[in-house]
Short mmCIF file of C-alpha atoms in Angstrom, two decimals:
data_model
loop_
_atom_site.label_atom_id
_atom_site.label_comp_id
_atom_site.label_asym_id
_atom_site.label_seq_id
_atom_site.Cartn_x
_atom_site.Cartn_y
_atom_site.Cartn_z
CA MET A 278 -10.52 13.29 -24.95
CA THR A 279 -10.76 13.99 -21.40
CA LEU A 280 -12.72 13.41 -18.42
CA PRO A 281 -15.92 15.49 -18.93
CA PHE A 282 -15.87 17.17 -15.49
CA MET A 283 -12.38 18.16 -15.36
CA SER A 284 -13.30 21.77 -16.20
CA GLU A 285 -16.22 21.61 -13.68
CA LEU A 286 -13.60 20.46 -10.87
CA GLU A 287 -11.49 23.50 -11.80
CA LYS A 288 -14.45 25.73 -10.83
CA GLY A 289 -14.84 23.64 -7.59
CA SER A 290 -18.11 22.24 -8.60
CA LYS A 291 -19.41 20.06 -6.11
CA ASN A 292 -21.17 17.94 -8.66
CA ALA A 293 -17.75 17.17 -10.36
CA LEU A 294 -16.15 16.20 -6.92
CA VAL A 295 -19.02 13.40 -6.52
CA LYS A 296 -18.25 12.20 -9.91
CA LYS A 297 -14.57 11.91 -9.26
CA ALA A 298 -15.61 10.01 -5.85
CA ILE A 299 -17.91 7.70 -7.64
CA ILE A 300 -15.22 6.63 -10.24
CA LYS A 301 -12.64 6.03 -7.46
CA TYR A 302 -15.31 4.06 -5.49
CA TYR A 303 -16.01 1.93 -8.40
CA ILE A 304 -12.26 1.37 -9.21
CA ASN A 305 -12.02 -0.30 -5.88
CA ASN A 306 -15.52 -1.97 -5.59
CA VAL A 307 -16.11 -2.74 -9.46
CA THR A 308 -20.10 -2.61 -9.00
CA SER A 309 -22.58 -1.43 -6.82
CA THR A 310 -26.39 -0.12 -6.21
CA ILE A 311 -27.33 3.21 -5.83
CA PRO A 312 -28.24 2.84 -2.12
CA GLU A 313 -24.48 1.37 -1.53
CA LEU A 314 -23.08 4.58 -3.10
CA SER A 315 -25.55 6.86 -1.31
CA LYS A 316 -24.20 5.57 2.05
CA GLU A 317 -20.57 5.60 0.88
CA LEU A 318 -20.68 9.21 -0.23
CA ASN A 319 -23.06 10.39 2.54
CA LEU A 320 -25.34 12.02 -0.13
CA SER A 321 -29.11 11.37 -0.51
CA ILE A 322 -30.19 8.72 -2.86
CA PRO A 323 -32.04 10.92 -5.39
CA THR A 324 -28.83 13.39 -5.45
CA VAL A 325 -26.80 9.97 -6.20
CA THR A 326 -29.25 8.87 -8.84
CA ARG A 327 -29.17 11.98 -10.68
CA ILE A 328 -25.39 12.10 -10.87
CA VAL A 329 -25.14 8.53 -11.88
CA ASN A 330 -27.31 9.00 -14.70
CA GLU A 331 -25.49 12.05 -15.89
CA MET A 332 -22.55 10.00 -16.02
CA CYS A 333 -24.21 7.13 -17.72
CA GLU A 334 -24.97 9.64 -20.55
CA GLU A 335 -21.56 10.91 -20.56
CA GLY A 336 -20.58 7.26 -21.12
CA PHE A 337 -18.44 6.66 -18.07
CA ILE A 338 -21.12 4.43 -16.21
CA ASN A 339 -22.76 1.37 -17.21
CA TYR A 340 -26.15 -0.08 -16.11
CA HIS A 341 -25.73 -3.61 -15.12
CA GLY A 342 -29.38 -4.63 -14.60
CA LYS A 343 -31.15 -5.51 -11.44
CA ILE A 344 -30.27 -8.02 -8.73
CA ASP A 345 -32.32 -10.13 -6.35
CA SER A 346 -33.53 -8.56 -3.18
CA LYS A 347 -35.14 -10.31 0.01
CA GLY A 348 -38.13 -7.90 -0.64
CA GLY A 349 -39.43 -4.55 -2.28
CA ARG A 350 -38.07 -3.42 -5.38
CA ARG A 351 -34.79 -5.01 -6.93
CA PRO A 352 -31.93 -2.41 -6.77
CA SER A 353 -30.14 -1.49 -9.90
CA VAL A 354 -26.22 -2.22 -10.35
CA TYR A 355 -23.90 0.26 -11.92
CA GLY A 356 -20.23 -0.14 -12.99
CA LEU A 357 -17.52 1.96 -15.01
CA ALA A 358 -17.72 1.43 -18.62
CA PRO A 359 -14.51 -0.25 -19.74
CA ALA A 360 -14.51 1.54 -23.13
CA SER A 361 -14.98 5.05 -21.91
CA GLY A 362 -11.31 5.80 -21.66
CA TYR A 363 -7.78 4.01 -22.09
CA PHE A 364 -4.66 4.34 -20.12
CA LEU A 365 -0.97 3.97 -21.60
CA GLY A 366 1.80 2.04 -19.22
CA VAL A 367 5.40 2.03 -20.58
CA GLU A 368 8.14 0.55 -18.70
CA ILE A 369 11.65 1.59 -19.78
CA LYS A 370 14.20 -1.14 -19.02
CA ARG A 371 17.84 -1.27 -19.76
CA GLN A 372 17.57 -2.45 -23.35
CA HIS A 373 14.08 -2.86 -24.12
CA ILE A 374 10.80 -1.49 -23.45
CA ASN A 375 7.56 -2.84 -22.20
CA ILE A 376 4.03 -1.22 -23.32
CA ALA A 377 0.34 -1.97 -22.39
CA LEU A 378 -2.80 -0.36 -22.88
CA ALA A 379 -5.58 -0.89 -20.12
CA ASN A 380 -9.21 0.31 -20.23
CA PHE A 381 -11.06 2.28 -17.77
CA ILE A 382 -11.60 -0.69 -15.36
CA GLY A 383 -7.95 -1.61 -15.67
CA GLU A 384 -8.25 -4.55 -17.75
CA ILE A 385 -5.11 -4.96 -20.02
CA VAL A 386 -6.36 -4.70 -23.76
CA ALA A 387 -3.24 -4.90 -25.71
CA ARG A 388 0.55 -5.39 -24.64
CA GLU A 389 4.03 -5.78 -25.89
CA LEU A 390 6.89 -6.86 -24.18
CA HIS A 391 10.82 -6.65 -24.73
CA ILE A 392 10.68 -4.28 -27.60
CA PRO A 393 14.34 -3.34 -28.26
CA TYR A 394 16.04 -0.15 -28.69
CA ASP A 395 19.61 1.27 -29.13
CA SER A 396 20.61 1.69 -25.47
CA THR A 397 24.16 2.94 -26.85
CA ARG A 398 23.08 6.20 -28.23
CA GLU A 399 23.05 9.47 -26.76
CA PRO A 400 20.05 10.20 -24.30
CA HIS A 401 18.22 12.50 -26.66
CA HIS A 402 18.44 9.83 -29.57
CA MET A 403 17.28 7.15 -27.26
CA LEU A 404 14.14 9.02 -25.98
CA ASP A 405 13.23 9.72 -29.82
CA GLU A 406 13.27 6.17 -30.62
CA ILE A 407 11.54 5.33 -27.52
CA CYS A 408 8.65 7.60 -28.46
CA SER A 409 8.80 6.37 -31.99
CA LEU A 410 8.25 2.78 -30.64
CA ILE A 411 5.14 4.16 -28.32
CA ASN A 412 3.91 6.00 -31.22
CA ASP A 413 4.14 2.64 -33.43
CA PHE A 414 2.27 0.63 -30.37
CA VAL A 415 -0.58 3.21 -29.75
CA ASP A 416 -0.92 3.47 -33.90
CA GLY A 417 -1.46 -0.46 -33.97
CA CYS A 418 -3.96 -0.76 -31.13
CA GLU A 419 -7.73 -0.91 -31.99
CA VAL A 420 -8.60 2.18 -30.04
CA SER A 421 -8.14 5.99 -31.21
CA ARG A 422 -5.37 7.98 -29.67
CA GLN A 423 -7.79 10.60 -28.84
CA SER A 424 -9.49 7.96 -26.38
CA VAL A 425 -6.17 7.55 -24.45
CA LEU A 426 -6.65 9.72 -21.60
CA ASN A 427 -3.22 9.42 -19.80
CA ALA A 428 0.43 7.59 -19.99
CA CYS A 429 2.76 6.81 -17.22
CA VAL A 430 6.26 6.11 -18.03
CA ALA A 431 8.32 3.94 -15.46
CA ILE A 432 12.17 4.92 -15.48
CA SER A 433 14.71 3.48 -13.31
CA GLY A 434 16.79 5.59 -10.64
CA ARG A 435 15.96 9.01 -9.39
CA VAL A 436 12.45 10.28 -10.58
CA ASN A 437 10.62 13.15 -9.43
CA PRO A 438 6.97 12.33 -10.40
CA SER A 439 5.79 15.85 -9.34
CA SER A 440 8.23 17.68 -11.34
CA GLY A 441 8.62 15.45 -14.45
CA TYR A 442 12.24 14.94 -14.17
CA SER A 443 14.45 11.88 -14.53
CA PHE A 444 17.80 12.74 -12.94
CA SER A 445 19.26 9.13 -13.74
CA SER A 446 18.17 9.09 -17.35
CA PHE A 447 17.18 11.54 -20.15
CA ASN A 448 18.45 14.31 -18.02
CA PHE A 449 19.80 16.19 -21.21
CA SER A 450 17.36 19.23 -21.04
CA GLU A 451 15.80 21.87 -18.84
CA THR A 452 12.73 20.44 -19.98
CA PRO A 453 11.25 17.93 -17.97
CA VAL A 454 10.97 14.50 -19.69
CA SER A 455 7.45 14.12 -18.94
CA GLU A 456 6.76 17.36 -21.14
CA MET A 457 9.18 16.12 -23.78
CA MET A 458 7.31 12.84 -23.95
CA THR A 459 3.77 14.44 -24.14
CA GLU A 460 4.99 16.37 -27.00
CA ARG A 461 6.33 13.60 -28.88
CA ILE A 462 3.46 11.15 -28.59
CA GLY A 463 0.40 13.62 -28.17
CA ILE A 464 -0.99 11.92 -25.03
CA PRO A 465 -0.37 13.53 -21.54
CA VAL A 466 2.56 11.78 -19.94
CA ASN A 467 3.49 11.18 -16.19
CA ILE A 468 6.69 9.63 -14.96
CA ASP A 469 7.51 7.66 -12.12
CA ASN A 470 10.21 5.31 -10.59
CA ASP A 471 10.24 1.90 -11.99
CA THR A 472 10.28 0.06 -8.81
CA ARG A 473 7.30 2.23 -7.74
CA ALA A 474 5.32 1.19 -10.73
CA MET A 475 6.15 -2.41 -10.17
CA THR A 476 5.05 -2.15 -6.52
CA TYR A 477 1.77 -0.60 -7.44
CA GLY A 478 1.12 -3.14 -10.13
CA GLU A 479 1.67 -5.94 -7.50
CA LEU A 480 -0.51 -3.77 -5.04
CA MET A 481 -3.51 -3.64 -7.32
CA ARG A 482 -3.24 -6.98 -9.39
CA GLY A 483 -0.78 -9.09 -7.87
CA CYS A 484 -0.10 -11.30 -4.69
CA ILE A 485 -1.12 -8.64 -2.13
CA ASN A 486 -4.45 -9.49 -0.38
CA GLY A 487 -5.35 -7.01 1.81
CA GLU A 488 -1.96 -6.31 3.25
CA LYS A 489 -1.42 -2.67 4.03
CA ASP A 490 2.27 -2.51 4.87
CA ILE A 491 4.27 -4.09 2.51
CA LEU A 492 7.97 -3.97 1.07
CA TYR A 493 8.75 -4.86 -2.56
CA ILE A 494 12.18 -5.69 -3.53
CA ASN A 495 12.94 -5.03 -7.29
CA LEU A 496 15.88 -7.46 -7.91
CA SER A 497 16.55 -6.81 -11.62
CA TRP A 498 19.93 -5.42 -13.35
CA GLY A 499 19.81 -2.87 -10.47
CA LEU A 500 18.16 -3.21 -6.87
CA GLY A 501 15.26 -0.92 -5.70
CA LEU A 502 12.77 -0.93 -3.10
CA GLY A 503 9.12 -0.09 -3.00
CA ILE A 504 7.39 0.74 0.24
CA VAL A 505 3.77 0.50 0.81
CA ILE A 506 2.47 2.21 4.17
CA ASN A 507 -1.01 1.73 5.25
CA GLY A 508 -2.19 0.64 1.59
CA LEU A 509 -0.34 3.85 0.10
CA VAL A 510 2.73 3.67 -1.91
CA TYR A 511 5.62 5.84 -0.26
CA GLY A 512 7.58 8.23 -2.42
CA GLY A 513 9.40 10.49 0.28
CA LYS A 514 9.59 14.19 -0.40
CA SER A 515 10.79 14.28 -3.82
CA GLY A 516 9.89 10.92 -5.15
CA PHE A 517 13.42 9.42 -4.34
CA ALA A 518 12.51 6.95 -1.59
CA GLY A 519 13.45 3.33 -1.84
CA GLU A 520 17.09 3.63 -3.34
CA LEU A 521 17.94 0.35 -1.42
CA GLY A 522 20.66 -0.53 -3.86
CA HIS A 523 22.94 2.43 -2.98
CA VAL A 524 22.89 1.79 0.72
CA ASN A 525 26.82 1.58 1.65
CA THR A 526 27.17 -2.06 2.67
CA PHE A 527 30.31 -3.84 1.45
CA ASP A 528 34.08 -2.87 1.89
CA ASN A 529 34.89 -3.76 -1.61
CA GLU A 530 36.47 -2.12 -4.83
CA GLU A 531 33.55 -2.66 -7.25
CA MET A 532 32.58 0.69 -8.58
CA CYS A 533 28.72 1.31 -8.67
CA HIS A 534 27.39 3.00 -11.59
CA CYS A 535 26.48 5.81 -9.16
CA GLY A 536 30.02 6.46 -8.76
CA LYS A 537 30.54 5.08 -5.33
CA LYS A 538 31.88 1.94 -3.84
CA GLY A 539 30.60 -0.67 -1.48
CA CYS A 540 26.79 -0.03 -2.70
CA LEU A 541 24.66 -2.98 -1.99
CA GLU A 542 23.97 -3.39 -5.79
CA THR A 543 27.56 -4.06 -6.40
CA GLU A 544 27.04 -7.43 -4.99
CA VAL A 545 23.33 -7.92 -5.05
CA SER A 546 21.76 -7.13 -8.54
CA GLY A 547 21.68 -8.66 -12.04
CA MET A 548 24.61 -6.55 -13.28
CA ALA A 549 26.47 -8.08 -10.19
CA LEU A 550 25.26 -11.70 -11.11
CA HIS A 551 26.23 -11.25 -14.65
CA ARG A 552 29.70 -10.04 -13.66
CA ASP A 553 30.27 -13.12 -11.29
CA VAL A 554 29.10 -15.74 -13.89
CA LEU A 555 31.53 -14.41 -16.23
CA ARG A 556 34.28 -14.15 -13.54
CA GLU A 557 33.82 -17.69 -12.43
CA ILE A 558 33.73 -18.96 -15.84
CA ARG A 559 36.80 -17.23 -16.94
CA ALA A 560 38.38 -18.97 -13.91
CA GLY A 561 37.63 -22.19 -14.84
CA LYS A 562 34.32 -23.12 -13.38
CA SER A 563 31.65 -25.00 -15.59
CA SER A 564 28.32 -23.80 -16.70
CA ILE A 565 25.57 -24.36 -19.43
CA LEU A 566 26.48 -20.83 -20.31
CA SER A 567 30.31 -21.38 -20.47
CA GLN A 568 30.57 -21.35 -24.32
CA ARG A 569 28.45 -18.17 -24.68
CA MET A 570 29.66 -16.37 -21.89
CA THR A 571 33.10 -17.03 -23.32
CA ASP A 572 32.45 -15.89 -26.95
CA ASN A 573 30.33 -12.95 -26.10
CA PRO A 574 29.30 -12.11 -22.71
CA ASP A 575 27.51 -8.91 -23.43
CA ASN A 576 24.99 -11.03 -25.60
CA VAL A 577 24.05 -13.11 -22.38
CA ILE A 578 21.37 -11.37 -20.41
CA VAL A 579 20.29 -11.88 -16.89
CA SER A 580 17.15 -13.69 -17.66
CA GLU A 581 19.41 -16.67 -19.32
CA ILE A 582 21.30 -16.72 -16.05
CA VAL A 583 17.92 -17.19 -14.25
CA ASP A 584 16.77 -19.91 -16.64
CA ALA A 585 20.09 -21.63 -16.22
CA VAL A 586 19.22 -21.64 -12.45
CA ASN A 587 16.11 -23.27 -13.09
CA SER A 588 17.75 -25.87 -15.48
CA ASP A 589 19.94 -26.96 -12.27
CA ASP A 590 23.26 -25.24 -13.33
CA SER A 591 25.33 -25.62 -10.04
CA LEU A 592 27.47 -22.57 -10.92
CA CYS A 593 24.56 -20.16 -11.36
CA ILE A 594 22.61 -21.63 -8.45
CA GLU A 595 25.21 -21.15 -6.17
CA LEU A 596 25.78 -17.46 -7.18
CA VAL A 597 22.01 -16.75 -6.93
CA GLU A 598 21.82 -18.35 -3.54
CA SER A 599 24.76 -15.97 -2.52
CA ILE A 600 22.61 -13.09 -3.57
CA GLY A 601 19.80 -14.40 -1.98
CA HIS A 602 21.93 -14.51 1.64
CA LYS A 603 23.06 -11.23 0.98
CA LEU A 604 19.96 -9.59 0.21
CA GLY A 605 18.26 -11.52 3.11
CA LYS A 606 20.60 -9.68 5.52
CA GLN A 607 19.48 -6.40 4.35
CA VAL A 608 15.63 -7.52 4.31
CA ALA A 609 16.03 -8.43 7.85
CA GLY A 610 17.38 -5.00 8.81
CA LEU A 611 14.19 -3.31 6.69
CA ILE A 612 11.91 -5.91 8.66
CA ASN A 613 13.24 -4.62 11.93
CA ILE A 614 12.77 -0.99 10.56
CA PHE A 615 9.10 -1.24 9.01
CA ASN A 616 7.68 -4.29 10.46
CA PRO A 617 5.67 -5.19 7.21
CA GLU A 618 3.17 -7.75 6.87
CA LEU A 619 4.59 -8.91 3.59
CA VAL A 620 7.78 -8.73 1.50
CA VAL A 621 7.52 -9.20 -2.34
CA ILE A 622 10.56 -10.11 -4.27
CA GLY A 623 10.17 -9.12 -7.91
CA GLY A 624 12.13 -8.32 -10.91
CA ILE A 625 14.21 -10.78 -13.21
CA ILE A 626 16.19 -12.72 -10.53
CA ALA A 627 12.95 -13.48 -8.88
CA GLY A 628 12.43 -15.95 -11.45
CA ALA A 629 14.79 -18.43 -9.82
CA GLN A 630 11.90 -18.55 -7.23
CA GLU A 631 12.99 -21.07 -4.24
CA TYR A 632 16.49 -20.75 -5.09
CA LEU A 633 16.41 -17.29 -4.31
CA LEU A 634 13.70 -17.24 -1.42
CA GLN A 635 15.14 -19.92 0.68
CA PRO A 636 18.68 -18.10 1.58
CA VAL A 637 16.79 -14.86 1.77
CA ARG A 638 14.22 -16.42 4.53
CA GLN A 639 17.18 -18.23 6.33
CA ALA A 640 19.17 -14.97 6.45
CA VAL A 641 16.10 -12.91 7.59
CA ARG A 642 15.47 -15.31 10.40
CA LYS A 643 19.41 -15.45 11.36
CA TYR A 644 19.74 -11.73 11.41
CA SER A 645 16.39 -10.04 12.36
CA LEU A 646 14.42 -9.92 15.52
CA SER A 647 12.18 -13.10 15.97
CA LEU A 648 9.08 -11.16 17.41
CA VAL A 649 9.33 -9.10 14.48
CA ASN A 650 10.04 -11.28 11.41
CA ARG A 651 7.08 -13.38 12.47
CA ASP A 652 4.70 -10.82 11.31
CA SER A 653 6.33 -10.83 7.75
CA ARG A 654 5.56 -13.22 4.98
CA ILE A 655 8.00 -13.26 2.29
CA VAL A 656 7.18 -14.30 -1.27
CA CYS A 657 7.93 -14.00 -5.00
CA SER A 658 6.04 -11.89 -7.08
CA LYS A 659 2.95 -13.10 -8.86
CA LEU A 660 2.90 -10.68 -11.71
CA GLY A 661 6.71 -11.23 -12.72
CA GLU A 662 7.93 -9.17 -15.81
CA LYS A 663 4.36 -7.84 -16.15
CA ALA A 664 4.31 -5.93 -12.83
CA GLY A 665 5.95 -3.14 -14.28
CA VAL A 666 3.79 -2.53 -17.30
CA ILE A 667 0.36 -3.21 -15.25
CA GLY A 668 1.50 -0.77 -12.46
CA THR A 669 2.23 1.97 -15.02
CA CYS A 670 -1.49 1.62 -16.80
CA LEU A 671 -2.94 1.68 -13.47
CA LEU A 672 -0.71 4.58 -12.24
CA ALA A 673 -1.79 6.70 -15.45
CA ARG A 674 -5.43 6.17 -14.28
CA ASN A 675 -4.64 6.95 -10.66
CA LYS A 676 -2.43 10.05 -11.42
CA LEU A 677 -5.16 11.41 -13.89
CA LEU A 678 -7.74 11.32 -11.06
CA GLU A 679 -5.16 13.10 -8.62
CA GLN A 680 -4.85 15.77 -11.38
CA VAL A 681 -8.72 16.45 -11.41
#
């Protein structure tokens, strides 16, 4: 299934361009009357009425009835038909994937989180397993595969959404990973960076309320930055913008997974938190995780450390606060550069809430310009671990409309 006017757009049809504009308008405004649409599109009421009627017949617009007016005829209200198409969102994490399906108005109709896969296998085997898990999810949904119009897959590291290549993961073939996944699951696939997907999810459905200039910090196993400028997510020339974790910051001997030493990520990330908890326990510090960390540290995931923080574990609190202070110094610099309205901290470690936020805010006050930081509110993500799959579903819809 595809949007019925895609072929018309390829021929430069003005009618198809108007249909695309109407869909984008309803995505942002939910419902409207014909006169409101006419004013927005700068087209006559008869023209808009004709095109809306066509879209009703095609199944992409629903009639919602009439609304009261102060005088004259009561205007009719229209909006997107939720079941006219679906969008698949997939977030590939370090040891599991999250998947969701959204309808045409962006409502999540199916979701499954923390689906494990074997991350120790060769990349091509991992990709096969992930695609198999995606197929199982789609087959288990109550909608037909043909009604899924597009998919977006979020991958960590360097991702070029335009070319479909991931340079940090699944870079084992000359064929773009987006094409390989399209072939395996039978649904058109776009890819994007995981932090950018989380940023988009927060922008569209999270704690952002009218702000246009935003920084999103993804503090998970690694560290990423999402940038929103004038309401638009910024990707850079090749989609590589936001590699905050690989800014050279420390004079240490910790080797980053990028192959360099001194990266911010070596001391501000879930990877660093896990390493430091283990190191302190082995040095004799006490924690509610002591036994598990001693017996099998690889089985202790970062979310368990965050849970320990929220259970008042003094060691884990101390280490999270240390990460918060170091992160805050860098956020202070970002605030000086970008002067954002809002800084959102998301990712696994953001689950520590005030234990993380307080040292971040203190460091920002200390290291940024007072006149600048007073413009910036710093909060934790509203969507939490759901930000990625919500973002990928909505990106799948957005990318389809960009393509047509």
